[in-house]
PDB file of C-alpha atoms in Angstrom:
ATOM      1  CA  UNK A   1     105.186 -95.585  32.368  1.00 68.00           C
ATOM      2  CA  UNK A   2     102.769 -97.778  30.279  1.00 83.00           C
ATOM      3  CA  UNK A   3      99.778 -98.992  31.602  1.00 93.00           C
ATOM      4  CA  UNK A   4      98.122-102.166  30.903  1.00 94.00           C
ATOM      5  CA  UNK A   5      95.092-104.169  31.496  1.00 96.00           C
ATOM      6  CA  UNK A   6      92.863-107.076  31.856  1.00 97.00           C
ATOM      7  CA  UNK A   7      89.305-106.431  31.618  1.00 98.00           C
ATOM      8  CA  UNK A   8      86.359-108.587  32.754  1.00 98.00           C
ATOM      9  CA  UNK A   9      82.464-108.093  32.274  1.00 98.00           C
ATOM     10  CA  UNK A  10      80.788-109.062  35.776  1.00 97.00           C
ATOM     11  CA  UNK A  11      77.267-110.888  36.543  1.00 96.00           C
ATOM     12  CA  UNK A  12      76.995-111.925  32.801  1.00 98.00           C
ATOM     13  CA  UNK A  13      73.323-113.911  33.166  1.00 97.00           C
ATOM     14  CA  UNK A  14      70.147-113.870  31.219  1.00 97.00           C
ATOM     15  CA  UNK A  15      68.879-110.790  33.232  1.00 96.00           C
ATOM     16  CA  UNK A  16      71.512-108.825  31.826  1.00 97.00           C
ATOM     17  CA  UNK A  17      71.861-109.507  28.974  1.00 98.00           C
ATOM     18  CA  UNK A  18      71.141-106.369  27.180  1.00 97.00           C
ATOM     19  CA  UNK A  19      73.041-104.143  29.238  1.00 98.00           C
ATOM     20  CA  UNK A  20      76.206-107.022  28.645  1.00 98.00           C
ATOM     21  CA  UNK A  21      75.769-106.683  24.846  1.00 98.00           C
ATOM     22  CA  UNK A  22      75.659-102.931  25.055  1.00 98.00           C
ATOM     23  CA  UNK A  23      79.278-103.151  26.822  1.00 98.00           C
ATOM     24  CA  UNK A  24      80.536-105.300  24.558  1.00 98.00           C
ATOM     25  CA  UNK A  25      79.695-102.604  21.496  1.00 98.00           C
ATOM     26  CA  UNK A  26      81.558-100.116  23.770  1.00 97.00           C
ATOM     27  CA  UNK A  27      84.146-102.039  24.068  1.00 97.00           C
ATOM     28  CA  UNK A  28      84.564-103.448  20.394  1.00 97.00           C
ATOM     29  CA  UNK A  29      88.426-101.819  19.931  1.00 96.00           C
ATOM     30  CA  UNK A  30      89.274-104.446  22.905  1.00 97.00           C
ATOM     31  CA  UNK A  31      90.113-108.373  20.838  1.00 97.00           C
ATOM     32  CA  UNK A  32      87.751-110.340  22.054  1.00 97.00           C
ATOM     33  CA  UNK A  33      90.357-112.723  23.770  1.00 96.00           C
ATOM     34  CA  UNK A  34      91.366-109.924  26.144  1.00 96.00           C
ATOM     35  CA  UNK A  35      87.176-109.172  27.498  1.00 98.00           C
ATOM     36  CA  UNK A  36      86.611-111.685  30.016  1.00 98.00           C
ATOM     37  CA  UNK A  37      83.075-112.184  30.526  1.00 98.00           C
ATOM     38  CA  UNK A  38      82.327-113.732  34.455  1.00 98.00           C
ATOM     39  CA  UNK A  39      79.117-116.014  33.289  1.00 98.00           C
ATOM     40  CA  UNK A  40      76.715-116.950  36.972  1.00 97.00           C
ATOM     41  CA  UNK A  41      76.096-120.813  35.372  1.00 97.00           C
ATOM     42  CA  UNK A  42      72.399-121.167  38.371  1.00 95.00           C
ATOM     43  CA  UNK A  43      70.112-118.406  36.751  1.00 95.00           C
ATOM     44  CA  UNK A  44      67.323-119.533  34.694  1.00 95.00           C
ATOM     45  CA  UNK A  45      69.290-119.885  31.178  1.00 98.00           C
ATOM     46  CA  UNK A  46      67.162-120.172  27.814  1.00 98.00           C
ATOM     47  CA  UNK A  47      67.893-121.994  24.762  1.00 97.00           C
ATOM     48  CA  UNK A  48      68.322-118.485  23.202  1.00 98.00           C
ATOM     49  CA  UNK A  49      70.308-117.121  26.229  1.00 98.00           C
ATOM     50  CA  UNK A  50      72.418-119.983  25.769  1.00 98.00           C
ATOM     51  CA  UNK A  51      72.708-119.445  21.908  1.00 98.00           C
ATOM     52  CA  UNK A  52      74.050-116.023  22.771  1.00 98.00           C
ATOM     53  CA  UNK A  53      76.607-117.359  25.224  1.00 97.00           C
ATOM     54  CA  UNK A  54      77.912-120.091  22.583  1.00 98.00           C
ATOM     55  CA  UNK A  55      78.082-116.939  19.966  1.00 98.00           C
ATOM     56  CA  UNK A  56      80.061-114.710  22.104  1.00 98.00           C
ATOM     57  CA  UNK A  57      82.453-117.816  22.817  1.00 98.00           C
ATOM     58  CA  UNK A  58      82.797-118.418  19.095  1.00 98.00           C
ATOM     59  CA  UNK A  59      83.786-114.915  18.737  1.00 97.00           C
ATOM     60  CA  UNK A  60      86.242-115.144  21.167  1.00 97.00           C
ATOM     61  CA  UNK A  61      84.951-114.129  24.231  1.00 98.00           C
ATOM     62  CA  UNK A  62      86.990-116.088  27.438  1.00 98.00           C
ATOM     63  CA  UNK A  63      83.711-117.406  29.926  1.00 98.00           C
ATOM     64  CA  UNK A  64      84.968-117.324  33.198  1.00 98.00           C
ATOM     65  CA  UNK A  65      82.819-119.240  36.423  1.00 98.00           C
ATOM     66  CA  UNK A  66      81.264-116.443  38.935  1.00 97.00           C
ATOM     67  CA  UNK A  67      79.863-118.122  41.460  1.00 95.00           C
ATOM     68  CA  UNK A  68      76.473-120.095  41.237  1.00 95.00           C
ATOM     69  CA  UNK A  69      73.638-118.354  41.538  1.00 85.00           C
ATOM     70  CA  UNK A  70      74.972-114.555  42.636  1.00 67.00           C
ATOM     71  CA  UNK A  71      72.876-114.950  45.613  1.00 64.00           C
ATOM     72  CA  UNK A  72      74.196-115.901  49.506  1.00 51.00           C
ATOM     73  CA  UNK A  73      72.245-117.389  52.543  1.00 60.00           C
ATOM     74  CA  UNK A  74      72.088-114.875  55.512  1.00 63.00           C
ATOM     75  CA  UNK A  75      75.238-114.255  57.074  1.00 54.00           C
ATOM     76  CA  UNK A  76      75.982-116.802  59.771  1.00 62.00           C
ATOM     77  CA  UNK A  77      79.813-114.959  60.593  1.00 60.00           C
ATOM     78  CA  UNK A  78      80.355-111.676  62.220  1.00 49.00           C
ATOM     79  CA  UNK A  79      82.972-111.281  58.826  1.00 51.00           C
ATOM     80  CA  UNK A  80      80.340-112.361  56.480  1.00 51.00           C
ATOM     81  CA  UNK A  81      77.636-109.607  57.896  1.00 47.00           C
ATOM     82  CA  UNK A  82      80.280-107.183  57.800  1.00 48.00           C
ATOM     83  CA  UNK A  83      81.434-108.079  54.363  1.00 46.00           C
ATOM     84  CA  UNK A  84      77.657-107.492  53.124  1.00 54.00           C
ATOM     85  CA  UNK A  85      77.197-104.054  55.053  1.00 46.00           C
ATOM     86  CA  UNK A  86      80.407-102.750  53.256  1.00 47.00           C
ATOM     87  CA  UNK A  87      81.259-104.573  50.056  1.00 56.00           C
ATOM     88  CA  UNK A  88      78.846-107.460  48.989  1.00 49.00           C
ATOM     89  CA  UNK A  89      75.704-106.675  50.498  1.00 58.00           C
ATOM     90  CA  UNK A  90      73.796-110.350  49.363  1.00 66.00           C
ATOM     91  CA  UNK A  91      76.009-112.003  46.309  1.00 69.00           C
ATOM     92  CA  UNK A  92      79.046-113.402  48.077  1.00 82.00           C
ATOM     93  CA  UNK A  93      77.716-116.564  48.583  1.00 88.00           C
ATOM     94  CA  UNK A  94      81.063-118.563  49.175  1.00 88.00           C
ATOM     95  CA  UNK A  95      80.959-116.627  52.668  1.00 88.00           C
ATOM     96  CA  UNK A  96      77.567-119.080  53.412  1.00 84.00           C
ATOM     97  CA  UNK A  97      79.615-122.080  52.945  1.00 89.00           C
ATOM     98  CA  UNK A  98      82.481-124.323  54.563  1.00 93.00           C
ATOM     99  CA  UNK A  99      85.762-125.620  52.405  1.00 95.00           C
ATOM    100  CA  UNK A 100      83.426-128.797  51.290  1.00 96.00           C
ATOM    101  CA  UNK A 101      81.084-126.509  49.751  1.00 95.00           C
ATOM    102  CA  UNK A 102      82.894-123.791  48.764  1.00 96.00           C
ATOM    103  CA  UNK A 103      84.373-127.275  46.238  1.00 97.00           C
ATOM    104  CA  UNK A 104      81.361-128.424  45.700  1.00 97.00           C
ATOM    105  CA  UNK A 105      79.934-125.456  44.017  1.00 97.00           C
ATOM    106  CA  UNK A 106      82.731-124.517  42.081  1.00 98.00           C
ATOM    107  CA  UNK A 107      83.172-127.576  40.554  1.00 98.00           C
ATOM    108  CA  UNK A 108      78.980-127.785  39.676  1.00 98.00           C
ATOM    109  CA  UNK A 109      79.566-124.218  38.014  1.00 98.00           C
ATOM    110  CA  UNK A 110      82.695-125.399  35.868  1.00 98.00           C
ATOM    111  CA  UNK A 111      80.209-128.824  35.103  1.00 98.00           C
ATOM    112  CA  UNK A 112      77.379-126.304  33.607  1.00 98.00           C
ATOM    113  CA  UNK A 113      79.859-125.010  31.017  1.00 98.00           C
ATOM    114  CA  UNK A 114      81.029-128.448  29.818  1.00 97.00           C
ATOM    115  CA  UNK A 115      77.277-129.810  30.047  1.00 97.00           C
ATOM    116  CA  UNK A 116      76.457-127.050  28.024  1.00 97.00           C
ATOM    117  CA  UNK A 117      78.739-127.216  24.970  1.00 96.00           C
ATOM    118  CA  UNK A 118      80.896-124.511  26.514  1.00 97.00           C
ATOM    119  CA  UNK A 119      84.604-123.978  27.094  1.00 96.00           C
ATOM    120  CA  UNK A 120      85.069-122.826  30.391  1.00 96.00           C
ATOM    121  CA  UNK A 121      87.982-120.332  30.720  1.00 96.00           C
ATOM    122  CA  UNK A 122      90.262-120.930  33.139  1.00 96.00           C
ATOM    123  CA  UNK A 123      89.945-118.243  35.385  1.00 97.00           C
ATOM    124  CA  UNK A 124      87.272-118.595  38.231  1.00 97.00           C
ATOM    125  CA  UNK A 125      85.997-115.071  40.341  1.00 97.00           C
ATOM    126  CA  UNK A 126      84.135-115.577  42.907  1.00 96.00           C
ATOM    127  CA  UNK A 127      80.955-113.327  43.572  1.00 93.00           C
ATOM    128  CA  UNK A 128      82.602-109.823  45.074  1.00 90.00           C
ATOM    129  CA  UNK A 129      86.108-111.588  45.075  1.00 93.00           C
ATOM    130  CA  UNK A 130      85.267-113.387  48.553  1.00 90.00           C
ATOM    131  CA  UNK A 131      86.684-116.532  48.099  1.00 94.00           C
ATOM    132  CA  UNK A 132      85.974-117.968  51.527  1.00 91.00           C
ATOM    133  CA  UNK A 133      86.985-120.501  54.100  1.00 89.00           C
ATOM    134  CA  UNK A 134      88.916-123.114  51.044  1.00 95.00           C
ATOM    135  CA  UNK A 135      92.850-123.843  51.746  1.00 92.00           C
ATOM    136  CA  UNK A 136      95.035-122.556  48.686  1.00 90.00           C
ATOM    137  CA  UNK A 137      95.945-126.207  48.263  1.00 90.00           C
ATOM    138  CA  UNK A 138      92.427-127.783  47.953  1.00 95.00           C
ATOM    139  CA  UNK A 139      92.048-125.123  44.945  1.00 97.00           C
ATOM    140  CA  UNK A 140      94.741-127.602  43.060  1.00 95.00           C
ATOM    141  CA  UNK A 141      92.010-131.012  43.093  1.00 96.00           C
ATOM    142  CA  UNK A 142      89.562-128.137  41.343  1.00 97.00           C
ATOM    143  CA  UNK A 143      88.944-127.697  37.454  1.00 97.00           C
ATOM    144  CA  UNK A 144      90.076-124.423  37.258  1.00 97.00           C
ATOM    145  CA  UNK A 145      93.204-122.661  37.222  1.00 96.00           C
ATOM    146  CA  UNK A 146      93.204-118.892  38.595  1.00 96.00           C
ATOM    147  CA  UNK A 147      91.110-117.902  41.246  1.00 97.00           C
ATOM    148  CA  UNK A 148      90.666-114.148  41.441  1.00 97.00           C
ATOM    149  CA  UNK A 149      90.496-112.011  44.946  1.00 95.00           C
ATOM    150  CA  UNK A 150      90.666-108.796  45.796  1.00 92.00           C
ATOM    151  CA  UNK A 151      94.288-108.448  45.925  1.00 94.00           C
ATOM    152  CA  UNK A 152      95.027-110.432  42.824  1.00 96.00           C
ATOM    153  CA  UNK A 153      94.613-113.828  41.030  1.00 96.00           C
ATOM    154  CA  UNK A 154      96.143-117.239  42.409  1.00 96.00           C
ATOM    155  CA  UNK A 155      97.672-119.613  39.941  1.00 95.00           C
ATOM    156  CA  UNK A 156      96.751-123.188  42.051  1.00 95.00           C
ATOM    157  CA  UNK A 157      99.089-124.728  39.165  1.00 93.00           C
ATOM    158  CA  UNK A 158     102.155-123.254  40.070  1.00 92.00           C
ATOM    159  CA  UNK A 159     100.976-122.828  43.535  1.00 93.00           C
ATOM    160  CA  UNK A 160     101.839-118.816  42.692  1.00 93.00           C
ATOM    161  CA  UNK A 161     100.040-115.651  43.891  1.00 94.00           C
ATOM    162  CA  UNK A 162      99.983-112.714  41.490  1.00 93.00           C
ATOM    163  CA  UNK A 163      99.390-109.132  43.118  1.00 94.00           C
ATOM    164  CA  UNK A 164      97.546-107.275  40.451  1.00 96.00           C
ATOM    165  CA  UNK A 165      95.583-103.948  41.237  1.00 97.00           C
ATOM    166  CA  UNK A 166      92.041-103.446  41.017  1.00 97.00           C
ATOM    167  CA  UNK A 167      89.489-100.871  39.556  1.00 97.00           C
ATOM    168  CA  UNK A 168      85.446-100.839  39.493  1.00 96.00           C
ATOM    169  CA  UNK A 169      83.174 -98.268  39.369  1.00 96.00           C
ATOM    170  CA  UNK A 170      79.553-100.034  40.968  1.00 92.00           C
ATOM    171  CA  UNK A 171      78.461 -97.121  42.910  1.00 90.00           C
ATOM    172  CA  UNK A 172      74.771 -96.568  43.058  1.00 88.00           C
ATOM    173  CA  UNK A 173      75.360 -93.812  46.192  1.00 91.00           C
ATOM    174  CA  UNK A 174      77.636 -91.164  46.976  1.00 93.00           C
ATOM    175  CA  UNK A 175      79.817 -93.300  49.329  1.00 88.00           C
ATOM    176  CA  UNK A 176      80.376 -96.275  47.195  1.00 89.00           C
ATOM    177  CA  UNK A 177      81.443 -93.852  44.627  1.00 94.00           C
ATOM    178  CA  UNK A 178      83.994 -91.945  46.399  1.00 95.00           C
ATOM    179  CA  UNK A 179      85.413 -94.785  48.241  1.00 92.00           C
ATOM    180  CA  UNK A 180      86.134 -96.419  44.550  1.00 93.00           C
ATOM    181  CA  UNK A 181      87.255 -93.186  43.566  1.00 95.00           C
ATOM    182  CA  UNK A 182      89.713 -93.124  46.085  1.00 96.00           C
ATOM    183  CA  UNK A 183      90.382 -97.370  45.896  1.00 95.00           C
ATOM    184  CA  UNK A 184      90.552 -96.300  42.103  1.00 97.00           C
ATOM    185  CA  UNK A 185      92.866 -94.023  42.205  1.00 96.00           C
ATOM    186  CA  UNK A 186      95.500 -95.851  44.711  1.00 96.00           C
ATOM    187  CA  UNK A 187      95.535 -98.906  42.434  1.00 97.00           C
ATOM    188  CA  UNK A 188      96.222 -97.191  39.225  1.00 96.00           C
ATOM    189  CA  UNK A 189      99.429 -95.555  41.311  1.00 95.00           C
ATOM    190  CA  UNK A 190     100.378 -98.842  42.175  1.00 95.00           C
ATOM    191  CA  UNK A 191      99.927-100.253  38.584  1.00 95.00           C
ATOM    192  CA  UNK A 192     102.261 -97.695  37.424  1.00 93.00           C
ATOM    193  CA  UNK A 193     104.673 -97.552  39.930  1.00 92.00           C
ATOM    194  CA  UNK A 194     105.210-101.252  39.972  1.00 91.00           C
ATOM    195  CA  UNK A 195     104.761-101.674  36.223  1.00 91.00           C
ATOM    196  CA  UNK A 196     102.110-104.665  36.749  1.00 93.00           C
ATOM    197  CA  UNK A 197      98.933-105.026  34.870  1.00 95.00           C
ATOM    198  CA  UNK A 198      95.528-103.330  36.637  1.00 97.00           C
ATOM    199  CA  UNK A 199      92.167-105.734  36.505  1.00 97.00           C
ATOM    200  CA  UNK A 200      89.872-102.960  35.011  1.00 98.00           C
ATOM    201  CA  UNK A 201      86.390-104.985  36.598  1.00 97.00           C
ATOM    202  CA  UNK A 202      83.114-103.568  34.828  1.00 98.00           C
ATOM    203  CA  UNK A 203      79.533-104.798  35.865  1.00 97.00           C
ATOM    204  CA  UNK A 204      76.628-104.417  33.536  1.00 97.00           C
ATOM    205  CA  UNK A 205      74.864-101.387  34.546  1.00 96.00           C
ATOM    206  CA  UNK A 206      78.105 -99.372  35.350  1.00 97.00           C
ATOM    207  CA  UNK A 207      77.493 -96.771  32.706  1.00 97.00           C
ATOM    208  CA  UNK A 208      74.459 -96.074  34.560  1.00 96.00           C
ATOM    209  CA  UNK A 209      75.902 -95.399  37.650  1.00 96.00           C
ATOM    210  CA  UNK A 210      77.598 -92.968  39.447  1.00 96.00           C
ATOM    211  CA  UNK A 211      81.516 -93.383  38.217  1.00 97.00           C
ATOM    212  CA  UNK A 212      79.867 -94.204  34.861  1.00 96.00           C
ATOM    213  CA  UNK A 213      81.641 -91.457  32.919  1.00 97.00           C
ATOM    214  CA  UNK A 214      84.667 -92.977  34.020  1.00 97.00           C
ATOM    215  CA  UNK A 215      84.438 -96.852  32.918  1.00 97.00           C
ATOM    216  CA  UNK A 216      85.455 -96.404  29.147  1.00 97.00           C
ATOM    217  CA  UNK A 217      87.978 -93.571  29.320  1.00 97.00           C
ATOM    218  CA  UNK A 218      89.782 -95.863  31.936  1.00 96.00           C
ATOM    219  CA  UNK A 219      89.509 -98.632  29.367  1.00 97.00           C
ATOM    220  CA  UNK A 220      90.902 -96.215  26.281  1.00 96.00           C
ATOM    221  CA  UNK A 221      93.367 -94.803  28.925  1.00 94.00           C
ATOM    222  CA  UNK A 222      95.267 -98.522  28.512  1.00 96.00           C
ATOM    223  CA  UNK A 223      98.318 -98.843  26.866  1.00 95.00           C
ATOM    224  CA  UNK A 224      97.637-102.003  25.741  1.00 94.00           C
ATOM    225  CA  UNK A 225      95.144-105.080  27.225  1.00 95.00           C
ATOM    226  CA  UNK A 226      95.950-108.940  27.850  1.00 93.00           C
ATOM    227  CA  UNK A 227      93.970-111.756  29.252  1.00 93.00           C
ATOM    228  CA  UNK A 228      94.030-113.878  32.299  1.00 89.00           C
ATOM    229  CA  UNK A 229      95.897-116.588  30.811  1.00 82.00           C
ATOM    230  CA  UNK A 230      99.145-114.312  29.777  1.00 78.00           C
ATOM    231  CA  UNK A 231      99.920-113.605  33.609  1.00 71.00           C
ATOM    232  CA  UNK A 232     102.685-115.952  33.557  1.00 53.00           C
ATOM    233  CA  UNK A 233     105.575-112.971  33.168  1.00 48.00           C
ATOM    234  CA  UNK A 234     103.893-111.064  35.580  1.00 49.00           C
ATOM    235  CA  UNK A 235     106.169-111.088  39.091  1.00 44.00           C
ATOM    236  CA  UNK A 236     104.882-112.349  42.065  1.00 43.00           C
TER     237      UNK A 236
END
């Protein structure tokens, strides 16, 4: 059975921006429109940094909100300091907040775009797909559309959840990298076996990492790619 894609470029800030630029020459067979790039709007963005941003958007690139600033208070919630130990360790900062603020900041990151001559995409990711303590409804008053998790990406439009599988490779030790082997290998199963798309999730230093050697054979292993906004025929 075929296999297809969407593929997003985590963490996409001023601090890596080299190792972003050097994914995106990997990736150059992939149209633009189909490379998400997941841009954290509270680092400490230069004219020039922000130059580069408006270049990749004229080229095509969708800019997706991540977050804020990448960066989360100190766990208040037995869930949150679990959620760091195994998964997150200190970016999931919606975890920190209540519903209010969980709004709050997600609307401030999809402000930064428009305040800065850019066209958000549509598609919001929360830092390590923790979405936090926000009712599916409230995500309706917000200015963005999907709102990626773990197990898939929620359409607050048509009030629609979309199970789509997951792959990543940011393993900087042995167990990270052969519990994503494993998660890895699961989810491309299911991708085939239920003939949905698989979210093929890279972060910036990935080719550096353990299950580097893996990232663009995954992405040439595709069959063909889409982006976030094409998920409409996808079954629930």
């Amino acid at each position: 059975m075929s296999l297809s894609g969407l593929v997003s470029i985590h963490d996409v800030m001023p601090e890596t921006r080299e190792p972003v630029a050097a994914l995106l020459d990997h990736l150059a067979a992939v149209p633009p429109d189909q490379v998400t790039l997941l841009v954290v709007p509270g680092k400490d963005w230069s004219d020039q940094d922000l130059d580069w941003l408006r270049d990749l958007a004229a080229r095509g690139y969708p800019l997706a909100g991540h977050g804020w600033r990448h960066r989360c208070d100190p766990p208040r919630s037995l869930h949150h300091r679990l959620h760091s130990a195994f998964i997150s360790r200190d970016v999931a900062e919606h975890l920190s907040l209540d519903g209010a603020g969980i709004a709050m900041l997600i609307r401030d990151c999809h402000r930064w775009f428009v305040e800065h001559g850019l066209t958000p995409s549509p598609l919001y990711v929360p830092p390590a797909w923790a979405l936090g303590a926000i009712d599916r409804h409230a995500l309706a008053a917000l200015p963005f559309r999907y709102f990626e998790t773990l197990g898939g990406v929620y359409d607050a439009r048509e009030r629609r959840f979309h199970r789509l599988p997951l792959v990543g490779f940011e393993a900087d030790n042995l167990w990270r990298a052969a519990s994503l082997a494993l998660f890895n290998q699961w989810n491309l199963g299911m991708a085939r076996a239920l003939g949905r798309p698989v979210r093929v999730s890279i972060h910036p230093r990935d080719l550096s990492l353990k299950l580097g050697g893996q990232v663009l054979p995954q992405v040439r292993r595709l069959d063909r790619t889409q982006g976030y906004p094409d998920l409409a025929p996808v079954a629930p």
